mmCIF file with all atom_site columns, C-alpha atoms in Angstrom:
data_model
loop_
_atom_site.group_PDB
_atom_site.id
_atom_site.type_symbol
_atom_site.label_atom_id
_atom_site.label_alt_id
_atom_site.label_comp_id
_atom_site.label_asym_id
_atom_site.label_entity_id
_atom_site.label_seq_id
_atom_site.pdbx_PDB_ins_code
_atom_site.Cartn_x
_atom_site.Cartn_y
_atom_site.Cartn_z
_atom_site.occupancy
_atom_site.B_iso_or_equiv
_atom_site.pdbx_formal_charge
_atom_site.auth_seq_id
_atom_site.auth_comp_id
_atom_site.auth_asym_id
_atom_site.auth_atom_id
_atom_site.pdbx_PDB_model_num
ATOM 1   C CA . UNK A 1 1   ? 0.716   17.024  -13.222 1.00 0.00 ? 1   UNK A CA 1
ATOM 2   C CA . UNK A 1 2   ? 3.652   18.953  -14.666 1.00 0.00 ? 2   UNK A CA 1
ATOM 3   C CA . UNK A 1 3   ? 6.821   17.182  -15.763 1.00 0.00 ? 3   UNK A CA 1
ATOM 4   C CA . UNK A 1 4   ? 8.732   18.757  -12.883 1.00 0.00 ? 4   UNK A CA 1
ATOM 5   C CA . UNK A 1 5   ? 6.132   17.620  -10.321 1.00 0.00 ? 5   UNK A CA 1
ATOM 6   C CA . UNK A 1 6   ? 6.104   14.157  -11.902 1.00 0.00 ? 6   UNK A CA 1
ATOM 7   C CA . UNK A 1 7   ? 9.890   13.928  -11.515 1.00 0.00 ? 7   UNK A CA 1
ATOM 8   C CA . UNK A 1 8   ? 9.666   15.056  -7.891  1.00 0.00 ? 8   UNK A CA 1
ATOM 9   C CA . UNK A 1 9   ? 6.882   12.536  -7.307  1.00 0.00 ? 9   UNK A CA 1
ATOM 10  C CA . UNK A 1 10  ? 8.994   9.758   -8.849  1.00 0.00 ? 10  UNK A CA 1
ATOM 11  C CA . UNK A 1 11  ? 11.915  10.816  -6.705  1.00 0.00 ? 11  UNK A CA 1
ATOM 12  C CA . UNK A 1 12  ? 9.812   10.594  -3.570  1.00 0.00 ? 12  UNK A CA 1
ATOM 13  C CA . UNK A 1 13  ? 8.297   7.303   -4.680  1.00 0.00 ? 13  UNK A CA 1
ATOM 14  C CA . UNK A 1 14  ? 11.735  5.829   -5.307  1.00 0.00 ? 14  UNK A CA 1
ATOM 15  C CA . UNK A 1 15  ? 13.417  7.223   -2.194  1.00 0.00 ? 15  UNK A CA 1
ATOM 16  C CA . UNK A 1 16  ? 12.499  4.297   0.091   1.00 0.00 ? 16  UNK A CA 1
ATOM 17  C CA . UNK A 1 17  ? 14.102  1.914   -2.376  1.00 0.00 ? 17  UNK A CA 1
ATOM 18  C CA . UNK A 1 18  ? 17.436  3.594   -1.738  1.00 0.00 ? 18  UNK A CA 1
ATOM 19  C CA . UNK A 1 19  ? 17.298  2.417   1.865   1.00 0.00 ? 19  UNK A CA 1
ATOM 20  C CA . UNK A 1 20  ? 17.369  -1.240  0.882   1.00 0.00 ? 20  UNK A CA 1
ATOM 21  C CA . UNK A 1 21  ? 20.167  -1.151  -1.630  1.00 0.00 ? 21  UNK A CA 1
ATOM 22  C CA . UNK A 1 22  ? 21.578  -4.327  -3.146  1.00 0.00 ? 22  UNK A CA 1
ATOM 23  C CA . UNK A 1 23  ? 25.299  -5.034  -3.316  1.00 0.00 ? 23  UNK A CA 1
ATOM 24  C CA . UNK A 1 24  ? 27.010  -3.628  -6.376  1.00 0.00 ? 24  UNK A CA 1
ATOM 25  C CA . UNK A 1 25  ? 30.593  -2.477  -6.685  1.00 0.00 ? 25  UNK A CA 1
ATOM 26  C CA . UNK A 1 26  ? 30.571  -0.282  -9.746  1.00 0.00 ? 26  UNK A CA 1
ATOM 27  C CA . UNK A 1 27  ? 28.801  2.998   -10.257 1.00 0.00 ? 27  UNK A CA 1
ATOM 28  C CA . UNK A 1 28  ? 27.218  3.647   -13.612 1.00 0.00 ? 28  UNK A CA 1
ATOM 29  C CA . UNK A 1 29  ? 27.525  6.892   -15.472 1.00 0.00 ? 29  UNK A CA 1
ATOM 30  C CA . UNK A 1 30  ? 24.446  8.945   -16.304 1.00 0.00 ? 30  UNK A CA 1
ATOM 31  C CA . UNK A 1 31  ? 25.017  8.217   -19.997 1.00 0.00 ? 31  UNK A CA 1
ATOM 32  C CA . UNK A 1 32  ? 24.661  4.482   -19.380 1.00 0.00 ? 32  UNK A CA 1
ATOM 33  C CA . UNK A 1 33  ? 21.040  4.947   -18.366 1.00 0.00 ? 33  UNK A CA 1
ATOM 34  C CA . UNK A 1 34  ? 18.287  4.422   -20.903 1.00 0.00 ? 34  UNK A CA 1
ATOM 35  C CA . UNK A 1 35  ? 16.340  7.439   -22.116 1.00 0.00 ? 35  UNK A CA 1
ATOM 36  C CA . UNK A 1 36  ? 13.359  6.364   -19.996 1.00 0.00 ? 36  UNK A CA 1
ATOM 37  C CA . UNK A 1 37  ? 15.509  5.920   -16.884 1.00 0.00 ? 37  UNK A CA 1
ATOM 38  C CA . UNK A 1 38  ? 17.076  9.350   -17.387 1.00 0.00 ? 38  UNK A CA 1
ATOM 39  C CA . UNK A 1 39  ? 13.636  10.938  -17.689 1.00 0.00 ? 39  UNK A CA 1
ATOM 40  C CA . UNK A 1 40  ? 12.378  9.330   -14.476 1.00 0.00 ? 40  UNK A CA 1
ATOM 41  C CA . UNK A 1 41  ? 15.624  9.843   -12.545 1.00 0.00 ? 41  UNK A CA 1
ATOM 42  C CA . UNK A 1 42  ? 16.287  13.381  -13.785 1.00 0.00 ? 42  UNK A CA 1
ATOM 43  C CA . UNK A 1 43  ? 16.173  14.848  -10.229 1.00 0.00 ? 43  UNK A CA 1
ATOM 44  C CA . UNK A 1 44  ? 19.324  12.784  -9.518  1.00 0.00 ? 44  UNK A CA 1
ATOM 45  C CA . UNK A 1 45  ? 21.256  13.803  -12.637 1.00 0.00 ? 45  UNK A CA 1
ATOM 46  C CA . UNK A 1 46  ? 23.563  16.365  -11.002 1.00 0.00 ? 46  UNK A CA 1
ATOM 47  C CA . UNK A 1 47  ? 24.632  14.044  -8.216  1.00 0.00 ? 47  UNK A CA 1
ATOM 48  C CA . UNK A 1 48  ? 24.257  10.662  -9.983  1.00 0.00 ? 48  UNK A CA 1
ATOM 49  C CA . UNK A 1 49  ? 27.985  9.964   -10.224 1.00 0.00 ? 49  UNK A CA 1
ATOM 50  C CA . UNK A 1 50  ? 28.357  10.681  -6.491  1.00 0.00 ? 50  UNK A CA 1
ATOM 51  C CA . UNK A 1 51  ? 25.623  8.268   -5.431  1.00 0.00 ? 51  UNK A CA 1
ATOM 52  C CA . UNK A 1 52  ? 26.707  4.941   -4.017  1.00 0.00 ? 52  UNK A CA 1
ATOM 53  C CA . UNK A 1 53  ? 26.450  2.147   -6.593  1.00 0.00 ? 53  UNK A CA 1
ATOM 54  C CA . UNK A 1 54  ? 23.881  0.419   -4.373  1.00 0.00 ? 54  UNK A CA 1
ATOM 55  C CA . UNK A 1 55  ? 21.669  3.503   -4.416  1.00 0.00 ? 55  UNK A CA 1
ATOM 56  C CA . UNK A 1 56  ? 22.036  3.860   -8.165  1.00 0.00 ? 56  UNK A CA 1
ATOM 57  C CA . UNK A 1 57  ? 20.968  0.260   -8.633  1.00 0.00 ? 57  UNK A CA 1
ATOM 58  C CA . UNK A 1 58  ? 17.940  0.629   -6.375  1.00 0.00 ? 58  UNK A CA 1
ATOM 59  C CA . UNK A 1 59  ? 16.910  3.796   -8.161  1.00 0.00 ? 59  UNK A CA 1
ATOM 60  C CA . UNK A 1 60  ? 17.210  2.039   -11.509 1.00 0.00 ? 60  UNK A CA 1
ATOM 61  C CA . UNK A 1 61  ? 15.076  -0.837  -10.199 1.00 0.00 ? 61  UNK A CA 1
ATOM 62  C CA . UNK A 1 62  ? 12.473  1.659   -9.020  1.00 0.00 ? 62  UNK A CA 1
ATOM 63  C CA . UNK A 1 63  ? 12.512  3.422   -12.388 1.00 0.00 ? 63  UNK A CA 1
ATOM 64  C CA . UNK A 1 64  ? 12.020  0.071   -14.113 1.00 0.00 ? 64  UNK A CA 1
ATOM 65  C CA . UNK A 1 65  ? 9.120   -0.718  -11.797 1.00 0.00 ? 65  UNK A CA 1
ATOM 66  C CA . UNK A 1 66  ? 7.558   2.691   -12.518 1.00 0.00 ? 66  UNK A CA 1
ATOM 67  C CA . UNK A 1 67  ? 7.900   2.075   -16.268 1.00 0.00 ? 67  UNK A CA 1
ATOM 68  C CA . UNK A 1 68  ? 6.164   -1.293  -15.973 1.00 0.00 ? 68  UNK A CA 1
ATOM 69  C CA . UNK A 1 69  ? 3.140   0.191   -14.197 1.00 0.00 ? 69  UNK A CA 1
ATOM 70  C CA . UNK A 1 70  ? -0.063  0.717   -16.077 1.00 0.00 ? 70  UNK A CA 1
ATOM 71  C CA . UNK A 1 71  ? -1.483  4.245   -16.160 1.00 0.00 ? 71  UNK A CA 1
ATOM 72  C CA . UNK A 1 72  ? -4.045  3.089   -13.580 1.00 0.00 ? 72  UNK A CA 1
ATOM 73  C CA . UNK A 1 73  ? -1.314  1.794   -11.270 1.00 0.00 ? 73  UNK A CA 1
ATOM 74  C CA . UNK A 1 74  ? 0.615   5.045   -11.627 1.00 0.00 ? 74  UNK A CA 1
ATOM 75  C CA . UNK A 1 75  ? -2.501  7.029   -10.801 1.00 0.00 ? 75  UNK A CA 1
ATOM 76  C CA . UNK A 1 76  ? -3.103  4.809   -7.785  1.00 0.00 ? 76  UNK A CA 1
ATOM 77  C CA . UNK A 1 77  ? 0.504   5.399   -6.665  1.00 0.00 ? 77  UNK A CA 1
ATOM 78  C CA . UNK A 1 78  ? 0.054   9.159   -7.096  1.00 0.00 ? 78  UNK A CA 1
ATOM 79  C CA . UNK A 1 79  ? -3.090  9.087   -4.978  1.00 0.00 ? 79  UNK A CA 1
ATOM 80  C CA . UNK A 1 80  ? -1.354  7.071   -2.265  1.00 0.00 ? 80  UNK A CA 1
ATOM 81  C CA . UNK A 1 81  ? 1.504   9.558   -2.319  1.00 0.00 ? 81  UNK A CA 1
ATOM 82  C CA . UNK A 1 82  ? -0.874  12.512  -2.039  1.00 0.00 ? 82  UNK A CA 1
ATOM 83  C CA . UNK A 1 83  ? -2.705  10.830  0.840   1.00 0.00 ? 83  UNK A CA 1
ATOM 84  C CA . UNK A 1 84  ? 0.642   10.167  2.551   1.00 0.00 ? 84  UNK A CA 1
ATOM 85  C CA . UNK A 1 85  ? 1.687   13.792  2.085   1.00 0.00 ? 85  UNK A CA 1
ATOM 86  C CA . UNK A 1 86  ? -1.540  15.019  3.666   1.00 0.00 ? 86  UNK A CA 1
ATOM 87  C CA . UNK A 1 87  ? -0.994  12.933  6.813   1.00 0.00 ? 87  UNK A CA 1
ATOM 88  C CA . UNK A 1 88  ? 0.380   14.360  10.019  1.00 0.00 ? 88  UNK A CA 1
ATOM 89  C CA . UNK A 1 89  ? 3.612   12.853  11.385  1.00 0.00 ? 89  UNK A CA 1
ATOM 90  C CA . UNK A 1 90  ? 1.517   11.003  13.977  1.00 0.00 ? 90  UNK A CA 1
ATOM 91  C CA . UNK A 1 91  ? -0.745  9.539   11.292  1.00 0.00 ? 91  UNK A CA 1
ATOM 92  C CA . UNK A 1 92  ? 2.280   8.443   9.280   1.00 0.00 ? 92  UNK A CA 1
ATOM 93  C CA . UNK A 1 93  ? 3.732   6.736   12.328  1.00 0.00 ? 93  UNK A CA 1
ATOM 94  C CA . UNK A 1 94  ? 0.427   4.944   12.932  1.00 0.00 ? 94  UNK A CA 1
ATOM 95  C CA . UNK A 1 95  ? 0.375   3.846   9.286   1.00 0.00 ? 95  UNK A CA 1
ATOM 96  C CA . UNK A 1 96  ? 3.943   2.511   9.562   1.00 0.00 ? 96  UNK A CA 1
ATOM 97  C CA . UNK A 1 97  ? 3.025   0.562   12.691  1.00 0.00 ? 97  UNK A CA 1
ATOM 98  C CA . UNK A 1 98  ? -0.106  -0.886  11.058  1.00 0.00 ? 98  UNK A CA 1
ATOM 99  C CA . UNK A 1 99  ? 1.923   -1.906  8.024   1.00 0.00 ? 99  UNK A CA 1
ATOM 100 C CA . UNK A 1 100 ? 4.548   -3.547  10.213  1.00 0.00 ? 100 UNK A CA 1
ATOM 101 C CA . UNK A 1 101 ? 1.833   -5.479  12.100  1.00 0.00 ? 101 UNK A CA 1
ATOM 102 C CA . UNK A 1 102 ? 0.362   -6.523  8.753   1.00 0.00 ? 102 UNK A CA 1
ATOM 103 C CA . UNK A 1 103 ? 3.766   -7.736  7.532   1.00 0.00 ? 103 UNK A CA 1
ATOM 104 C CA . UNK A 1 104 ? 4.069   -9.970  10.605  1.00 0.00 ? 104 UNK A CA 1
ATOM 105 C CA . UNK A 1 105 ? 0.723   -11.722 9.973   1.00 0.00 ? 105 UNK A CA 1
ATOM 106 C CA . UNK A 1 106 ? 0.551   -15.258 8.599   1.00 0.00 ? 106 UNK A CA 1
ATOM 107 C CA . UNK A 1 107 ? -0.160  -15.508 4.864   1.00 0.00 ? 107 UNK A CA 1
ATOM 108 C CA . UNK A 1 108 ? -3.711  -16.797 5.469   1.00 0.00 ? 108 UNK A CA 1
ATOM 109 C CA . UNK A 1 109 ? -4.583  -13.800 7.620   1.00 0.00 ? 109 UNK A CA 1
ATOM 110 C CA . UNK A 1 110 ? -3.116  -11.393 5.067   1.00 0.00 ? 110 UNK A CA 1
ATOM 111 C CA . UNK A 1 111 ? -5.250  -13.016 2.387   1.00 0.00 ? 111 UNK A CA 1
ATOM 112 C CA . UNK A 1 112 ? -8.357  -12.766 4.582   1.00 0.00 ? 112 UNK A CA 1
ATOM 113 C CA . UNK A 1 113 ? -7.704  -9.068  5.129   1.00 0.00 ? 113 UNK A CA 1
ATOM 114 C CA . UNK A 1 114 ? -7.136  -8.502  1.400   1.00 0.00 ? 114 UNK A CA 1
ATOM 115 C CA . UNK A 1 115 ? -10.456 -10.207 0.600   1.00 0.00 ? 115 UNK A CA 1
ATOM 116 C CA . UNK A 1 116 ? -12.201 -8.125  3.256   1.00 0.00 ? 116 UNK A CA 1
ATOM 117 C CA . UNK A 1 117 ? -10.694 -4.954  1.811   1.00 0.00 ? 117 UNK A CA 1
ATOM 118 C CA . UNK A 1 118 ? -11.823 -5.914  -1.707  1.00 0.00 ? 118 UNK A CA 1
ATOM 119 C CA . UNK A 1 119 ? -15.324 -6.551  -0.366  1.00 0.00 ? 119 UNK A CA 1
ATOM 120 C CA . UNK A 1 120 ? -15.358 -3.140  1.285   1.00 0.00 ? 120 UNK A CA 1
ATOM 121 C CA . UNK A 1 121 ? -14.148 -1.452  -1.926  1.00 0.00 ? 121 UNK A CA 1
ATOM 122 C CA . UNK A 1 122 ? -16.935 -3.188  -3.861  1.00 0.00 ? 122 UNK A CA 1
ATOM 123 C CA . UNK A 1 123 ? -19.585 -1.426  -1.767  1.00 0.00 ? 123 UNK A CA 1
ATOM 124 C CA . UNK A 1 124 ? -21.163 1.772   -2.967  1.00 0.00 ? 124 UNK A CA 1
ATOM 125 C CA . UNK A 1 125 ? -19.531 4.983   -1.700  1.00 0.00 ? 125 UNK A CA 1
ATOM 126 C CA . UNK A 1 126 ? -22.684 5.696   0.303   1.00 0.00 ? 126 UNK A CA 1
ATOM 127 C CA . UNK A 1 127 ? -22.586 2.303   2.032   1.00 0.00 ? 127 UNK A CA 1
ATOM 128 C CA . UNK A 1 128 ? -18.857 2.667   2.796   1.00 0.00 ? 128 UNK A CA 1
ATOM 129 C CA . UNK A 1 129 ? -19.487 6.101   4.314   1.00 0.00 ? 129 UNK A CA 1
ATOM 130 C CA . UNK A 1 130 ? -22.361 4.686   6.347   1.00 0.00 ? 130 UNK A CA 1
ATOM 131 C CA . UNK A 1 131 ? -20.204 1.859   7.703   1.00 0.00 ? 131 UNK A CA 1
ATOM 132 C CA . UNK A 1 132 ? -17.295 4.223   8.473   1.00 0.00 ? 132 UNK A CA 1
ATOM 133 C CA . UNK A 1 133 ? -19.615 6.525   10.394  1.00 0.00 ? 133 UNK A CA 1
ATOM 134 C CA . UNK A 1 134 ? -21.109 3.612   12.299  1.00 0.00 ? 134 UNK A CA 1
ATOM 135 C CA . UNK A 1 135 ? -17.604 2.333   13.172  1.00 0.00 ? 135 UNK A CA 1
ATOM 136 C CA . UNK A 1 136 ? -16.473 5.798   14.249  1.00 0.00 ? 136 UNK A CA 1
ATOM 137 C CA . UNK A 1 137 ? -19.408 6.094   16.653  1.00 0.00 ? 137 UNK A CA 1
ATOM 138 C CA . UNK A 1 138 ? -18.792 2.718   18.319  1.00 0.00 ? 138 UNK A CA 1
ATOM 139 C CA . UNK A 1 139 ? -17.069 2.338   21.655  1.00 0.00 ? 139 UNK A CA 1
ATOM 140 C CA . UNK A 1 140 ? -13.839 0.320   21.769  1.00 0.00 ? 140 UNK A CA 1
ATOM 141 C CA . UNK A 1 141 ? -15.794 -2.504  23.421  1.00 0.00 ? 141 UNK A CA 1
ATOM 142 C CA . UNK A 1 142 ? -18.379 -2.551  20.627  1.00 0.00 ? 142 UNK A CA 1
ATOM 143 C CA . UNK A 1 143 ? -15.599 -2.623  18.033  1.00 0.00 ? 143 UNK A CA 1
ATOM 144 C CA . UNK A 1 144 ? -13.952 -5.545  19.808  1.00 0.00 ? 144 UNK A CA 1
ATOM 145 C CA . UNK A 1 145 ? -17.241 -7.477  19.864  1.00 0.00 ? 145 UNK A CA 1
ATOM 146 C CA . UNK A 1 146 ? -17.598 -6.924  16.100  1.00 0.00 ? 146 UNK A CA 1
ATOM 147 C CA . UNK A 1 147 ? -14.044 -8.161  15.509  1.00 0.00 ? 147 UNK A CA 1
ATOM 148 C CA . UNK A 1 148 ? -14.668 -11.281 17.608  1.00 0.00 ? 148 UNK A CA 1
ATOM 149 C CA . UNK A 1 149 ? -17.952 -11.927 15.826  1.00 0.00 ? 149 UNK A CA 1
ATOM 150 C CA . UNK A 1 150 ? -16.183 -11.676 12.448  1.00 0.00 ? 150 UNK A CA 1
ATOM 151 C CA . UNK A 1 151 ? -13.510 -14.104 13.602  1.00 0.00 ? 151 UNK A CA 1
ATOM 152 C CA . UNK A 1 152 ? -16.115 -16.613 14.747  1.00 0.00 ? 152 UNK A CA 1
ATOM 153 C CA . UNK A 1 153 ? -18.120 -16.337 11.540  1.00 0.00 ? 153 UNK A CA 1
ATOM 154 C CA . UNK A 1 154 ? -14.879 -16.661 9.549   1.00 0.00 ? 154 UNK A CA 1
ATOM 155 C CA . UNK A 1 155 ? -13.905 -19.821 11.415  1.00 0.00 ? 155 UNK A CA 1
ATOM 156 C CA . UNK A 1 156 ? -17.345 -21.442 11.368  1.00 0.00 ? 156 UNK A CA 1
ATOM 157 C CA . UNK A 1 157 ? -18.677 -20.498 7.962   1.00 0.00 ? 157 UNK A CA 1
ATOM 158 C CA . UNK A 1 158 ? -15.628 -20.739 5.754   1.00 0.00 ? 158 UNK A CA 1
ATOM 159 C CA . UNK A 1 159 ? -13.248 -18.313 4.156   1.00 0.00 ? 159 UNK A CA 1
ATOM 160 C CA . UNK A 1 160 ? -15.863 -15.712 3.133   1.00 0.00 ? 160 UNK A CA 1
ATOM 161 C CA . UNK A 1 161 ? -17.460 -15.671 6.583   1.00 0.00 ? 161 UNK A CA 1
ATOM 162 C CA . UNK A 1 162 ? -20.979 -15.902 5.141   1.00 0.00 ? 162 UNK A CA 1
ATOM 163 C CA . UNK A 1 163 ? -23.778 -17.416 7.158   1.00 0.00 ? 163 UNK A CA 1
ATOM 164 C CA . UNK A 1 164 ? -25.665 -20.302 5.549   1.00 0.00 ? 164 UNK A CA 1
ATOM 165 C CA . UNK A 1 165 ? -29.047 -19.756 3.945   1.00 0.00 ? 165 UNK A CA 1
ATOM 166 C CA . UNK A 1 166 ? -32.184 -21.048 5.618   1.00 0.00 ? 166 UNK A CA 1
ATOM 167 C CA . UNK A 1 167 ? -32.218 -24.838 5.596   1.00 0.00 ? 167 UNK A CA 1
ATOM 168 C CA . UNK A 1 168 ? -28.421 -25.148 5.347   1.00 0.00 ? 168 UNK A CA 1
ATOM 169 C CA . UNK A 1 169 ? -26.217 -25.940 8.312   1.00 0.00 ? 169 UNK A CA 1
ATOM 170 C CA . UNK A 1 170 ? -23.074 -24.328 6.946   1.00 0.00 ? 170 UNK A CA 1
ATOM 171 C CA . UNK A 1 171 ? -21.073 -27.422 7.781   1.00 0.00 ? 171 UNK A CA 1
ATOM 172 C CA . UNK A 1 172 ? -20.169 -30.300 5.481   1.00 0.00 ? 172 UNK A CA 1
ATOM 173 C CA . UNK A 1 173 ? -22.244 -33.453 5.864   1.00 0.00 ? 173 UNK A CA 1
ATOM 174 C CA . UNK A 1 174 ? -25.144 -31.800 7.713   1.00 0.00 ? 174 UNK A CA 1
#
């Protein structure tokens, strides 16, 4: 990725942070930024002094976050950005709605979903593709039955939702 594309990418990555700006009354000059911040925020250089102090602060926070990322985390962020860019407006709206639903979930449910996602990622690419294809070919009713079955197994057999081995009841004291 060229330096120019990297700057544009950083700009687009940091843009949402500008929406949730913190209170700050004084703007900072471009020269007050560290060398690293200036490199990351270069797309804003020409208009930096005209940005609201809140936006400047949020951009600086985003630049600091970017700096603290490992190369793997940065690559992951780039991939997420590329995937986002390839989505249609309708797909983006669906993703926003799913994220908002996720944010509203209780902490325990979020953790269950994170564990389930990690499990799915641990599968071989072939197995993931097989499961995706199977899911895609199911009717909405079949999908709902699978969801209900998962919920029941989650409730009955503990946090991992695994069935007991032969000879075990799966319940304490039995």
